[in-house]
Each structure stands twice: as structure tokens, then as C-alpha cells.
Short mmCIF file of C-alpha atoms in Angstrom, two decimals:
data_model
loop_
_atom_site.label_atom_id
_atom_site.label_comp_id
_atom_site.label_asym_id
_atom_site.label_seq_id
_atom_site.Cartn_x
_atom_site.Cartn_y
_atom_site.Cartn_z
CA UNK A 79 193.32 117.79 42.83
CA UNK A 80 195.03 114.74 41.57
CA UNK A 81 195.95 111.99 43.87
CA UNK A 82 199.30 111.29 44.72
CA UNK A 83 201.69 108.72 43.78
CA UNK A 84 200.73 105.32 46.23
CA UNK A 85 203.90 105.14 48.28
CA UNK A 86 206.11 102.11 46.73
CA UNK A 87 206.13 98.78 48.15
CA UNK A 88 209.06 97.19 49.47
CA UNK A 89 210.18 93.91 48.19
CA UNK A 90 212.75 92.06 50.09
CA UNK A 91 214.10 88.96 47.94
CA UNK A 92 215.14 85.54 49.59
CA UNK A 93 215.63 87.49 52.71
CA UNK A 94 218.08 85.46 55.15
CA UNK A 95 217.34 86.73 58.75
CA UNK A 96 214.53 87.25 60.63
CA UNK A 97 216.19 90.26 62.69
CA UNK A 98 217.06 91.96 59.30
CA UNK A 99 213.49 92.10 57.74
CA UNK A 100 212.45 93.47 61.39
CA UNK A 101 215.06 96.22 60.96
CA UNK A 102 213.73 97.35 57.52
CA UNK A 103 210.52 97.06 58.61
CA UNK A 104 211.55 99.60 61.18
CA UNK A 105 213.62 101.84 58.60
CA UNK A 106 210.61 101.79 56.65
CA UNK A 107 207.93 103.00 59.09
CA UNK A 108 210.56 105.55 60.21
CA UNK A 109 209.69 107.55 57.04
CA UNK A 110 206.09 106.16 56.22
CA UNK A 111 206.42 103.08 54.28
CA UNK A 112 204.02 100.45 55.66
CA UNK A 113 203.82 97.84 52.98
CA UNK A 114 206.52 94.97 52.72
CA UNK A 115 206.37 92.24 50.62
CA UNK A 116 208.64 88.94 50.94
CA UNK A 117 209.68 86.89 48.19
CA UNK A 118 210.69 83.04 49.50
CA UNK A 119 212.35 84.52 53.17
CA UNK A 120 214.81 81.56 53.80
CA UNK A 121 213.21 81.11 57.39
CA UNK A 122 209.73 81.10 56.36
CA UNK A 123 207.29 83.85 57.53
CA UNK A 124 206.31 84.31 60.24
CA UNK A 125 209.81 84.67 61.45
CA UNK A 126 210.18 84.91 65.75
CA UNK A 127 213.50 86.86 64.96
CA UNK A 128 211.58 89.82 62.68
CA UNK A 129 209.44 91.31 65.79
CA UNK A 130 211.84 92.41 68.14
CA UNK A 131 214.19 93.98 65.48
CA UNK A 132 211.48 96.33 64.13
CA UNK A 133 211.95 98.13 67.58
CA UNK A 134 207.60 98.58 67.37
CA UNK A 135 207.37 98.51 63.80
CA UNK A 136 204.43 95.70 64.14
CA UNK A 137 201.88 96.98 61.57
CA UNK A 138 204.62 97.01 59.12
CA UNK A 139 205.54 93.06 59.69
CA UNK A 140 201.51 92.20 60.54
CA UNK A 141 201.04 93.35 57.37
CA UNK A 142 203.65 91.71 55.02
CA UNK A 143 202.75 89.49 52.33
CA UNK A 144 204.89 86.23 50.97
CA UNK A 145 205.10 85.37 47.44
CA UNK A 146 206.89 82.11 45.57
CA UNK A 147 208.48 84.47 42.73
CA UNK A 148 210.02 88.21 42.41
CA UNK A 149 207.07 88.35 39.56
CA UNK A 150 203.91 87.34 41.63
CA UNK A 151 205.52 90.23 44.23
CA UNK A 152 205.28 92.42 41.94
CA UNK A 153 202.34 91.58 39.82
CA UNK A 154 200.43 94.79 40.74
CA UNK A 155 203.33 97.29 39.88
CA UNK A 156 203.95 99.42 37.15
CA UNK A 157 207.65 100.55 37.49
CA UNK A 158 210.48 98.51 39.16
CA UNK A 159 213.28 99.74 40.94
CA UNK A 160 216.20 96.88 41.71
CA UNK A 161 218.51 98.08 43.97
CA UNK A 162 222.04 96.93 43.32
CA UNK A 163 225.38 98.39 44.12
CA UNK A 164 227.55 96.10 41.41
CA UNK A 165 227.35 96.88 38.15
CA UNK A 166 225.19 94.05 36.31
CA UNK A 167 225.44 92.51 32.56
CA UNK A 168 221.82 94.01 32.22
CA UNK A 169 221.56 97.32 30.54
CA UNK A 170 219.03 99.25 31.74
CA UNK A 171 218.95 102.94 33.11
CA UNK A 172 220.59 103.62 36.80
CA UNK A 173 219.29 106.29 39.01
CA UNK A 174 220.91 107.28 42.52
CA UNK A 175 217.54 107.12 45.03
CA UNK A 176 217.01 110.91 44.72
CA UNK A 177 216.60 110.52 41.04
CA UNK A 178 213.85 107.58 41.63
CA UNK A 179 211.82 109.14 44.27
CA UNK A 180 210.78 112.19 42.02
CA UNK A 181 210.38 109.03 39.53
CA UNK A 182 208.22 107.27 42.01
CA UNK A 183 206.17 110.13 42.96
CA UNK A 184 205.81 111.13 39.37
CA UNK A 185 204.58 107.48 38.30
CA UNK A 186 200.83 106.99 37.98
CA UNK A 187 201.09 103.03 39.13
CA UNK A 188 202.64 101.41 41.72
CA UNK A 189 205.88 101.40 42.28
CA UNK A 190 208.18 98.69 43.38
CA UNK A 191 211.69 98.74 45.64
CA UNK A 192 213.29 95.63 45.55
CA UNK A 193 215.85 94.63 47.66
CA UNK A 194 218.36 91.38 47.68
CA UNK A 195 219.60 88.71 50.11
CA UNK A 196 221.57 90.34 52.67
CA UNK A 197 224.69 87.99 51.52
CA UNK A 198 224.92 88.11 47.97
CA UNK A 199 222.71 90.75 46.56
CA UNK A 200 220.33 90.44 43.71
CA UNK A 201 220.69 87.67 40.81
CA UNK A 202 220.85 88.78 37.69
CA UNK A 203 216.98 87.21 37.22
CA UNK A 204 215.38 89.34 39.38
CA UNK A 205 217.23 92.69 38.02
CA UNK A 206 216.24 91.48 34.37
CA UNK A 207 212.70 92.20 35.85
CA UNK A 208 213.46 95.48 36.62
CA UNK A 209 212.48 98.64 34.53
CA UNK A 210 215.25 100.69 36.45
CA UNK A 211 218.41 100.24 38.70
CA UNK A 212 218.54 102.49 41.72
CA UNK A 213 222.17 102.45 43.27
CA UNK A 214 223.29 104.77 46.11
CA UNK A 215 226.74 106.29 45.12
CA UNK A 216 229.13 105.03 47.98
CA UNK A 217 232.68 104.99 48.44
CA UNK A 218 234.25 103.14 46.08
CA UNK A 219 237.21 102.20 48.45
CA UNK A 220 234.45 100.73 50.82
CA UNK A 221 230.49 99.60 50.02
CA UNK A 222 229.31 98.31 52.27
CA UNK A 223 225.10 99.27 53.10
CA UNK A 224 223.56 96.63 54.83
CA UNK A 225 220.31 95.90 53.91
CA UNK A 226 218.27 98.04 56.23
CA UNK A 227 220.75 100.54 55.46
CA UNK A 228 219.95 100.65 52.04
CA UNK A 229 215.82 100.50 52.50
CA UNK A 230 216.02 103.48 54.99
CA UNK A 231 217.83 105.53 52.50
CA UNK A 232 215.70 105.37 49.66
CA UNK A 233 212.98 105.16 52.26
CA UNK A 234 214.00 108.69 53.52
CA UNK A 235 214.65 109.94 49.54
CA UNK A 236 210.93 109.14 49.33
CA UNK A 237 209.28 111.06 52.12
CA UNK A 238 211.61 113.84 51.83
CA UNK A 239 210.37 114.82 48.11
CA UNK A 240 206.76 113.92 49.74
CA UNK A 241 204.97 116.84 48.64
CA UNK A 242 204.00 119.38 51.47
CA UNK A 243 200.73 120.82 51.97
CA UNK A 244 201.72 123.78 50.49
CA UNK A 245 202.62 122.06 47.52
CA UNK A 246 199.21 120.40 47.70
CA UNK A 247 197.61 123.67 47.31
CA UNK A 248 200.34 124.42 44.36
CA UNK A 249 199.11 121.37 42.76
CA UNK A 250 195.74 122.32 42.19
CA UNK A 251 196.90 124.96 39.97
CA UNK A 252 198.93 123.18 37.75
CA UNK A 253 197.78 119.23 37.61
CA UNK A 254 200.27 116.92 36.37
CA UNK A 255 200.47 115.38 33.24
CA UNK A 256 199.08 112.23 32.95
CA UNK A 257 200.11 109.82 30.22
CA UNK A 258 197.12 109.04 28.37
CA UNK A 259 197.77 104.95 28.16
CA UNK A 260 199.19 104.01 31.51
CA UNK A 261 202.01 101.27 31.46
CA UNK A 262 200.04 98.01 32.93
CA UNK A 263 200.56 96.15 36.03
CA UNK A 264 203.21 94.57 35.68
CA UNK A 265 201.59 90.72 36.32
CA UNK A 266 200.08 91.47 33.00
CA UNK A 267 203.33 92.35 31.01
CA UNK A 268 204.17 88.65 32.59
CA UNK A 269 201.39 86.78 31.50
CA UNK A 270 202.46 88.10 27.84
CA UNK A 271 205.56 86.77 28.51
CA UNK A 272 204.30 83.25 29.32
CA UNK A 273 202.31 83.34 26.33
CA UNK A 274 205.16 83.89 23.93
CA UNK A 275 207.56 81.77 25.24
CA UNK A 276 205.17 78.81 25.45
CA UNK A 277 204.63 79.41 21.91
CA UNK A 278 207.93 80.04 21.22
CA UNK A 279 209.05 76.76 22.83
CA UNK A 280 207.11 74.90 20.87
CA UNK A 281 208.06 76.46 17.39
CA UNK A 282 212.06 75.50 18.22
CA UNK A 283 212.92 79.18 18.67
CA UNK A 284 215.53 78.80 21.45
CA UNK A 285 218.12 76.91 20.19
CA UNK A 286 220.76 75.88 21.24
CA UNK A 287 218.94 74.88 24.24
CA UNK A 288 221.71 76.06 26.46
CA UNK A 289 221.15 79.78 25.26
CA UNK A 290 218.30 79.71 26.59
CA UNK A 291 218.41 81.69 29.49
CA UNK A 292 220.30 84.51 28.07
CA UNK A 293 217.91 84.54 25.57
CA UNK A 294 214.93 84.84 28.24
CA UNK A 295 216.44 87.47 29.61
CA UNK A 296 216.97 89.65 26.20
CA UNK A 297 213.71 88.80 25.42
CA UNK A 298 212.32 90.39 28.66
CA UNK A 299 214.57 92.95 28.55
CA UNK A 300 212.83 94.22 25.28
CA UNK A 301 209.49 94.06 26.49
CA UNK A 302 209.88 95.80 29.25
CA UNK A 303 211.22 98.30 27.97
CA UNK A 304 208.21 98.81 25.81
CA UNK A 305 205.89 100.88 28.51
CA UNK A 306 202.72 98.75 27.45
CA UNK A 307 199.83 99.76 28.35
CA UNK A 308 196.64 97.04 29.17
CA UNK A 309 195.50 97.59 25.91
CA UNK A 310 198.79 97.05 23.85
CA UNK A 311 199.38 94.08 25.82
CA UNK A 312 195.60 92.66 24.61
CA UNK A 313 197.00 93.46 20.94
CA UNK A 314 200.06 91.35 21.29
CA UNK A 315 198.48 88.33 22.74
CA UNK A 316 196.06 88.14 19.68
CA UNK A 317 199.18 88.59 17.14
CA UNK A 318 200.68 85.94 18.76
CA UNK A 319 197.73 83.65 18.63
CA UNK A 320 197.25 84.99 14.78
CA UNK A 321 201.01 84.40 13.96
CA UNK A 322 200.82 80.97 15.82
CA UNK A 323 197.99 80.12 13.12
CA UNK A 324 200.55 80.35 10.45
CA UNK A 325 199.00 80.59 6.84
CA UNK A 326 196.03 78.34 7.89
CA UNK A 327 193.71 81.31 6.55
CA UNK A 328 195.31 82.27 3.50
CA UNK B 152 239.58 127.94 42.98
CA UNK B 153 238.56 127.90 47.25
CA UNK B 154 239.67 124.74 48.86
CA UNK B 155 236.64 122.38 49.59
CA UNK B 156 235.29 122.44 52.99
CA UNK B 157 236.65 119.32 55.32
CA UNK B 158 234.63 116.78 55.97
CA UNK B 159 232.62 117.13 59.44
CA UNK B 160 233.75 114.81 62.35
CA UNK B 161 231.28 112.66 64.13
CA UNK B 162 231.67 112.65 67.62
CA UNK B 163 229.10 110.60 69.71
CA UNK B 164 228.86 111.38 73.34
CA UNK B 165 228.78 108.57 75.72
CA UNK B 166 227.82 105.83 73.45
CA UNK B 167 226.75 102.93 75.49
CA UNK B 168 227.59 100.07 73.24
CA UNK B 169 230.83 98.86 71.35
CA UNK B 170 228.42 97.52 68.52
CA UNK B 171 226.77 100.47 67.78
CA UNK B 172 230.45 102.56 67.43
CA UNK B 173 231.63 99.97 65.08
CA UNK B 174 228.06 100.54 63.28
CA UNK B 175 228.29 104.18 63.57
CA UNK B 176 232.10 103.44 61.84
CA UNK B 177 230.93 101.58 59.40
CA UNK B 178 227.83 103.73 57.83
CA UNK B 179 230.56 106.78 58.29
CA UNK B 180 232.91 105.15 55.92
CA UNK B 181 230.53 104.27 53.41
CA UNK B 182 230.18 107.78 52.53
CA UNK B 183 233.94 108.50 52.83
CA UNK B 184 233.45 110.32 56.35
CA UNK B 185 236.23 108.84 58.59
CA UNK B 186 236.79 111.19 61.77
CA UNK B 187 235.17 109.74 64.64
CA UNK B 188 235.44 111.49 68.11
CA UNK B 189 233.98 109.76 71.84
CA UNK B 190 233.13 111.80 74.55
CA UNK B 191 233.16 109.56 77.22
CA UNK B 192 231.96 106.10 75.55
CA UNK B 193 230.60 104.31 79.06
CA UNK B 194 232.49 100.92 78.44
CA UNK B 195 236.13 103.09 77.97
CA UNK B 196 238.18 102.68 74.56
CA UNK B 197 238.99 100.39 72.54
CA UNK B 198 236.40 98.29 72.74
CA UNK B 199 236.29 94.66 71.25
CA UNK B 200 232.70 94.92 70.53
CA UNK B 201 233.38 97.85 68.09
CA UNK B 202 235.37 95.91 65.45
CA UNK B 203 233.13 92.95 64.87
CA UNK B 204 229.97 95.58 63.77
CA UNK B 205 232.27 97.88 61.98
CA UNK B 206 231.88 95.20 59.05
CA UNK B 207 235.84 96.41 57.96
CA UNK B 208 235.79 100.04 58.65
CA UNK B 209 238.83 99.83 60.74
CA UNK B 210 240.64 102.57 59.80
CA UNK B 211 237.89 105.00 61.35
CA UNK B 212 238.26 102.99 64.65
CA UNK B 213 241.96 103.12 64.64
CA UNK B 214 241.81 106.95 63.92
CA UNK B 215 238.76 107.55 66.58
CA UNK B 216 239.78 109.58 69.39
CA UNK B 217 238.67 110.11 73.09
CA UNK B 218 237.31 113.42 74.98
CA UNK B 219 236.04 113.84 78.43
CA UNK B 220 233.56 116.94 77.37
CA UNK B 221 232.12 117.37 74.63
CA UNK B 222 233.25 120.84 74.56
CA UNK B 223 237.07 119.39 74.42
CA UNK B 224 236.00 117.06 71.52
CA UNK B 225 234.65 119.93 69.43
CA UNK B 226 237.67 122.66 70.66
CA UNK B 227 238.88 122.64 66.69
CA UNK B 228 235.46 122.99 65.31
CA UNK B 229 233.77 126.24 64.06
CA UNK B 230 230.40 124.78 63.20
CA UNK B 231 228.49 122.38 65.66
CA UNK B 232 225.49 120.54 64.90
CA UNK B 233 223.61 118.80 67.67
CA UNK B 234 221.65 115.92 65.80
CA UNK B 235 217.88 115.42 67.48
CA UNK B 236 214.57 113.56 67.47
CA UNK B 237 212.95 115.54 70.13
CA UNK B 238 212.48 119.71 70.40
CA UNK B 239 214.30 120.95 73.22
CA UNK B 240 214.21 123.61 75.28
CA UNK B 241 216.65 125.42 73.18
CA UNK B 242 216.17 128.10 70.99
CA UNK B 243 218.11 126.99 68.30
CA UNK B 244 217.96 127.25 63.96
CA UNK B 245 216.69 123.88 63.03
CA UNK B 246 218.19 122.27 59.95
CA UNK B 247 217.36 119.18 57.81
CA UNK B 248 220.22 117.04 57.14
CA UNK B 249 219.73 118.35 53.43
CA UNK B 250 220.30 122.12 54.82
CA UNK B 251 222.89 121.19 57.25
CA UNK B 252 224.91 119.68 55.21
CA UNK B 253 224.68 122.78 52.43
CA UNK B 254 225.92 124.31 55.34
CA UNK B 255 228.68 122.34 56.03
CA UNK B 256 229.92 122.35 52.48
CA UNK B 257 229.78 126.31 52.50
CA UNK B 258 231.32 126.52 55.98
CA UNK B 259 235.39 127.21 56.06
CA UNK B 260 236.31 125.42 59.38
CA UNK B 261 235.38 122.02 60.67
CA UNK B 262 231.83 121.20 61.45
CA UNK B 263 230.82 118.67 63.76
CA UNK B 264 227.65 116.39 63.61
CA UNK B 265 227.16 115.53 67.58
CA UNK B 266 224.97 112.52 68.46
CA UNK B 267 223.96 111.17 71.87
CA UNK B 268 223.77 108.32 73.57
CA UNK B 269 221.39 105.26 71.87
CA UNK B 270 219.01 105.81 74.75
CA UNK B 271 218.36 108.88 76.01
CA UNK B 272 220.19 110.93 72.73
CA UNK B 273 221.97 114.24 73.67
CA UNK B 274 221.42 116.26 76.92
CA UNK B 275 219.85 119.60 77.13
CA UNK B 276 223.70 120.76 77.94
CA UNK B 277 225.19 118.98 75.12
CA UNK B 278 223.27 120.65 73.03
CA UNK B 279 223.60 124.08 74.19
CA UNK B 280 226.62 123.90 73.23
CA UNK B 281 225.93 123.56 69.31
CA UNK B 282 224.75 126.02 67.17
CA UNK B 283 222.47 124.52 64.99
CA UNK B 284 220.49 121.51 65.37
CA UNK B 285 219.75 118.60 63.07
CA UNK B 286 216.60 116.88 62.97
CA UNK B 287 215.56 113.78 60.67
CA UNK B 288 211.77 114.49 59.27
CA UNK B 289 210.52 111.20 60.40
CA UNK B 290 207.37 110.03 60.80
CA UNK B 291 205.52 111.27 63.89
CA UNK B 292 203.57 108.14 64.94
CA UNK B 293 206.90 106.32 64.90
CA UNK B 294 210.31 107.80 65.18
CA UNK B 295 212.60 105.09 65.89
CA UNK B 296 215.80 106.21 64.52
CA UNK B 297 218.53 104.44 65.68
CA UNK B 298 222.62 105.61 65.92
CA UNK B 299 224.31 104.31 63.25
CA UNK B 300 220.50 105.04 60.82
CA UNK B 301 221.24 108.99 61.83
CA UNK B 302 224.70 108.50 61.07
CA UNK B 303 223.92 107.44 58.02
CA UNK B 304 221.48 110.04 56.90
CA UNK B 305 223.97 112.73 57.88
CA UNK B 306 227.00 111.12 56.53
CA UNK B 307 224.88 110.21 53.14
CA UNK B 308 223.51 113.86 52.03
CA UNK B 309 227.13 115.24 52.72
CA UNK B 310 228.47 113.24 50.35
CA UNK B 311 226.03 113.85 47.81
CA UNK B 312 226.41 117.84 48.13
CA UNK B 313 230.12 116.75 47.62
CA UNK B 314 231.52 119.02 44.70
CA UNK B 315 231.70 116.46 41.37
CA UNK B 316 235.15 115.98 39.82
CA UNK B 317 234.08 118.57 36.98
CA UNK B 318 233.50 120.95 39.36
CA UNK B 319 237.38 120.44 41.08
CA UNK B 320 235.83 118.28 43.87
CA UNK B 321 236.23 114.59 44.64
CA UNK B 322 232.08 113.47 44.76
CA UNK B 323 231.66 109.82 45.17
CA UNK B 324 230.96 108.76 41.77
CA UNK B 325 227.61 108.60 40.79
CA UNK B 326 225.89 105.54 38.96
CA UNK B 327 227.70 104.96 36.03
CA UNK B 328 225.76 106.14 32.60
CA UNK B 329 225.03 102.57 30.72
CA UNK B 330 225.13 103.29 27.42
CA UNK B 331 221.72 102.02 26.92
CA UNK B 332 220.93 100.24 23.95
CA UNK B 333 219.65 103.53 21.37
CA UNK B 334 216.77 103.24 19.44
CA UNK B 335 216.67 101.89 16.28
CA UNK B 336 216.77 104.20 12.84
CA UNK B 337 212.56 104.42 12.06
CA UNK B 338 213.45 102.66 8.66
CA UNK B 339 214.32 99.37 11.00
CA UNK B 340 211.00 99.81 12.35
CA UNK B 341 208.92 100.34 9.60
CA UNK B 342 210.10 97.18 8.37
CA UNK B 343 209.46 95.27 11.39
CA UNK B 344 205.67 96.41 10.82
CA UNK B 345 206.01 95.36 7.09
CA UNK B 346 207.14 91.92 8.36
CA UNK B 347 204.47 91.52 11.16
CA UNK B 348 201.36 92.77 8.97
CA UNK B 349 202.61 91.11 6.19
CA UNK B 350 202.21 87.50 8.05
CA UNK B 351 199.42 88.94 9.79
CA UNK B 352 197.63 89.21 7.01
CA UNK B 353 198.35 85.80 5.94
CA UNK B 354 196.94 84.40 9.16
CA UNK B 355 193.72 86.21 9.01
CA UNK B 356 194.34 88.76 11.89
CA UNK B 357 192.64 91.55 10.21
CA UNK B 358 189.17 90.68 10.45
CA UNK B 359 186.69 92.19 10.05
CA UNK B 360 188.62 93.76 6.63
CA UNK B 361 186.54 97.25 6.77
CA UNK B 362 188.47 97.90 10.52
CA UNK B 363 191.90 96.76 9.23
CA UNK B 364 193.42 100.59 8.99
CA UNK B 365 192.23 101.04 11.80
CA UNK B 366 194.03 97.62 13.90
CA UNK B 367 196.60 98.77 11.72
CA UNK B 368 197.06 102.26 13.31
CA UNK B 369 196.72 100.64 16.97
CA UNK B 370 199.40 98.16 16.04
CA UNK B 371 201.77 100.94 14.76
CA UNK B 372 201.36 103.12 17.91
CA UNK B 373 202.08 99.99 20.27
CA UNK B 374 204.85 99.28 18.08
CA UNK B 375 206.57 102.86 18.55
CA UNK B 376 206.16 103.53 21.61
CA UNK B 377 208.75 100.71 22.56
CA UNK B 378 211.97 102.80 21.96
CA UNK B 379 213.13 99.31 20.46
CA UNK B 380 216.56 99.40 19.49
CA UNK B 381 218.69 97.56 16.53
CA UNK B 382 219.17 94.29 18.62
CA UNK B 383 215.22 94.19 20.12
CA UNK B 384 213.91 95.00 16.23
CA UNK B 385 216.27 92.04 15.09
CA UNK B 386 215.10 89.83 17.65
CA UNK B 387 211.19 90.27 16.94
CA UNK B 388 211.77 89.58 13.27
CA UNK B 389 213.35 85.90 14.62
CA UNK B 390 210.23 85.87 16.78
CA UNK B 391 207.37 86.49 14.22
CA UNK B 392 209.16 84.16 11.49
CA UNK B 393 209.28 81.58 14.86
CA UNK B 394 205.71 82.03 15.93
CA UNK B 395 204.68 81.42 12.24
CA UNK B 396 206.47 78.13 12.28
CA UNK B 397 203.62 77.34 14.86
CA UNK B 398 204.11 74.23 16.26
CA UNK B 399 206.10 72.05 13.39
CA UNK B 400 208.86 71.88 14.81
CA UNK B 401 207.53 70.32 18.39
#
């Protein structure tokens, strides 16, 4: 029998308050998630406020990990879901969380749930990261999830399309497909990234300066996109060492 | 075409806090459920606590109503659901919220989702009274569902069984399709490869020469599997004629 998906992680970005990352630790363990990771919390981590919001949920919060940057949290993960309720300037598929927990449990790698700051949401940065945006279809006269709100629901999506031991047995029969090249961690994907734009940088491709960013993002948008696997991404750092050389070789 | 079923109510018997109605108000509305009903809420009605945690969801507050009994608050309803962590000592059907709320989409009269006080949740005698009862599938080492989170679970998979617009019905809308960016005509792509093995083999990438058709044929399945569209093609020709530039113009 195949193994099953790993359950996603939870990513909660520049989290504000202490009492809210105990409450979706809480929502979490409520339907089986255990592992949390915290990009930058405002407060620091630990955070006094965290433990007696997760009404118990301690081996969720004893076990949460802090990272600097959205991409160290997610170095490890092959598909990225940014949750978002506005309509970005990033085009990238949308699925309501029903639609991403059959993706989750259907990916091979790791997957990824990131969450914004309670406030304001996620920047566009961090959703240019993502391979997919999951938004929950809400009343359009009033949105209005809160953040634990929002990780408990696609937290329940998830277990409920867990699949049950008589589907385990089911399974056996009929294996699922497994792509033959897996996508790659996503840290790896990054590191490409680095690469080219260092080179890039120093071959004047971003100009004006000013378009910079924009550009970043496009940039990143394309090669995410592109499903490499560990082995394509070893390809494209030697062509862009081999274009760096120029004609030297000729 | 059969008029859609109403929405259920949400009555909460003797809720304890103000807070937790205004929360219960506010998850309600975000799924475009706005009939609230109080059987006996311990600190009377109105209470100032309510508005505050309702986060703007005022109109279901101004609409709730008060009921002594339970039985009173559900005297219009043909369907009542008794929401419940624990198995009681009822013999009862046992939905999901998935199921129950199939149910209340197919029913003709009102249904009723009934939920209990924060504490203790509903009495054995509250929920005799129902027909059915609705349990969350949580997780058993740690149920810790609190109002307003069942609320929300109940409130949230009614709305999505909501009939769609095509189908006559007024479904919350779901994600908007982004016209994502379509992939490019092959013919784009094939000269994309032209351009990059071209300078490639300028630079001396192909080395050993007996295993170039081979790189070659690695590089061309990395390159189609990206789904790359017009814009991303266009953008990697800027990049390879940039990383050839190498470093001149630093």
C-alpha cells in the first residue's frame, strides 16, 4: 500500500497575537494537524498569550518552529496553498478548500497552508510564492473569517476527505499514480532563484531599477509554475553557469 | 422549478457569554445564515458584550430573538438538529454536518441547528427533542470545539450545498476563474530551445559532444513540462540573451 499524503503544515505569516496563534493551534489539533510553523510572529515566540488560547492544544505550540522568511518556512514543501479572500494582481489558479484537500492528499510532497496577519492579510510577496490560492467562498455582502476561522476550515476540509480504513483497504487495489519526476522541495526551486537573479543582477537585466520588483515577481511566477523536479532544477543551474560563460569557449 | 429550502435558524440555548453570541453572529453571517434564536441566554438580552465580538454582523443581533424553551424557539421548525461532541443516551440518526446539511437543503420546512451552552453543550432533554443529531468528526484525543467553531462548520457546508446561480439558486460565489495565463503555441517554444541551445552551444555546455542528444532530450523535457505561456517564453529569451551578457555590464 502506498503511503499517504503527510498532513500539510500550517504556516502562519507575521502573526500579530499571541492568543490568535493559540486558537489555531487549537483549530488545528481539533481535526489532526499538529505541525505549525511561524514566520517573524510580531511578539516573538515563545508568546505567554499563545498557551491559554489553544484551550490544551500544547503539543501543537511545543512543537512550532520560527523562520525569518515565508521561503525558509516553506523550504521543505512541494505545493503551496496561500489563503486569501481578496482577489490579488497574481494570476495563479484558486481553489475553494474542498478543491485543495483532495489536492493535498493527492500530492506526493509536502504540502503547505499559509495563512496572513490577522489585520491585513497576505502581501502580495508571499502569495507570489504560492503555487495555488485557496479562498473559502463567503458572503460577499460580509467576509469576515478570522484567522482561526479560516485554519479550522480548511483544517476540517482536510480530515474530512482523510481516507477511511475502508478506503485503505480500497487502495491496495488500485495504487495511485505517481508522477514519475516529483516537483522538488520547494527551498530548492529558491536556491535556483537566487542563482539567476544574482546573475541576472550583475548582467543589467532589471532595468529600470524601479521595475524591479514586479519583475521578481513575474519571474517567480514562471518558475513556479514549471513543476521542477530535483533533477530539472540541477539542469538549469548549469545553463545558467554555461550561459553566464558567454562565448568564452567558442 | 421548487422553491429552495430556507435557510436553517440557529438557536443556542442558554449561552453563557455575550462574546460568544456576537461570535456565533458573526461566523453565521459569513455564510449568509442570519436567523439567530436564544433560549434563555443566562445574562438576559441584549447584551453589550454581543456587539463588540460580532465584528459587524449586526443585523443578525438586531433580528435575534428570545425563547424560554427550546421547544417554543423551534415551534415553526419541521426539522431539528441537535449539534453534539459527546454520544448521548439517545437513540438518535447521527449526521455529519456534510449529511445534515444535504438534508436541510432537501427538507421543505425550516430546520434548526440547536447548540448548547459553551460549557456543558446541550442537555439530554434538549436534545430529545431533535430529530437528528449533528456531530463534528474531530479528533478523539482532542475535541475542543468551541461555539462559534461549530457554528461555523454548520453554517459553512450549508452554504456550499447552496444551489449555484445556474442551477436557479443564489450559492455564494465561488473563487473567481483567473484566466490564467494559457500556454504558449509549441512553435514559441521550440524557438525558445533554438535560442537556449544555440548559445549553449557557444558556451561549451554540451560536453562531452558524444552525450549532447542526449542533454539535449533532458533539456527539452524540462523545458515542456513548464506549461510556459507567451509572456514566460518572452521573458526567458530576455533572460538567456541577459545571462550571456555575463557580467559586462556590472
Amino acid at each position: 500500500m502506498t503511503a499517504a499524503a503527510p498532513p500539510p503544515v500550517i504556516v502562519l505569516v507575521r502573526p500579530q497575537l499571541g492568543e490568535n496563534i493559540g486558537k489555531a493551534a487549537r483549530a488545528m489539533l481539533n481535526f489532526g494537524l499538529t505541525e505549525m510553523r511561524l514566520v517573524a510572529p510580531r511578539d516573538g515566540w515563545p508568546n505567554p498569550d499563545a498557551g491559554p488560547a489553544s484551550a490544551g492544544a500544547d503539543i501543537v505550540l511545543a512543537g512550532a518552529t520560527v523562520f525569518e522568511t515565508l521561503a525558509e518556512a516553506v523550504a521543505d514543501c512541494t505545493t503551496i496553498y496561500a489563503t486569501t479572500v481578496r482577489k490579488r494582481g497574481v494570476t495563479k489558479p484558486v481553489l475553494t478548500p474542498e478543491a485543495a484537500a483532495r489536492d493535498v492528499h493527492a500530492n506526493t510532497g509536502r504540502s503547505a497552508y499559509v495563512f496572513g496577519p490577522e489585520r491585513s492579510g497576505l502581501e502580495t510577496d508571499d502569495v507570489a510564492l504560492a503555487h495555488t490560492i485557496v479562498t473559502v467562498p463567503i458572503n460577499p455582502e460580509f467576509g469576515s473569517l478570522n484567522l482561526a476561522q479560516a485554519v479550522i476550515l480548511l483544517a476540517y476540509e482536510w480530515s474530512k476527505q482523510l481516507p477511511t480504513q475502508a478506503e485503505g483497504g480500497a487502495a491496495l487495489a488500485s495504487p495511485p499514480e505517481v508522477p514519475l519526476d516529483p516537483p522538488a522541495p520547494h527551498g530548492e526551486l529558491e536556491e535556483l532563484i537566487g542563482h539567476l537573479v544574482r546573475d541576472l543582477d550583475q548582467s543589467g537585466y532589471f532595468f529600470p531599477p524601479e521595475r524591479r520588483d514586479a519583475t521578481l515577481r513575474t519571474l517567480r511566477t514562471t518558475l513556479t509554475k514549471t513543476g521542477w523536479s530535483h533533477n530539472d532544477i540541477r539542469m538549469m543551474h548549469g545553463i545558467i553557469v554555461a550561459l553566464g560563460r558567454g562565448k568564452k569557449m567558442q
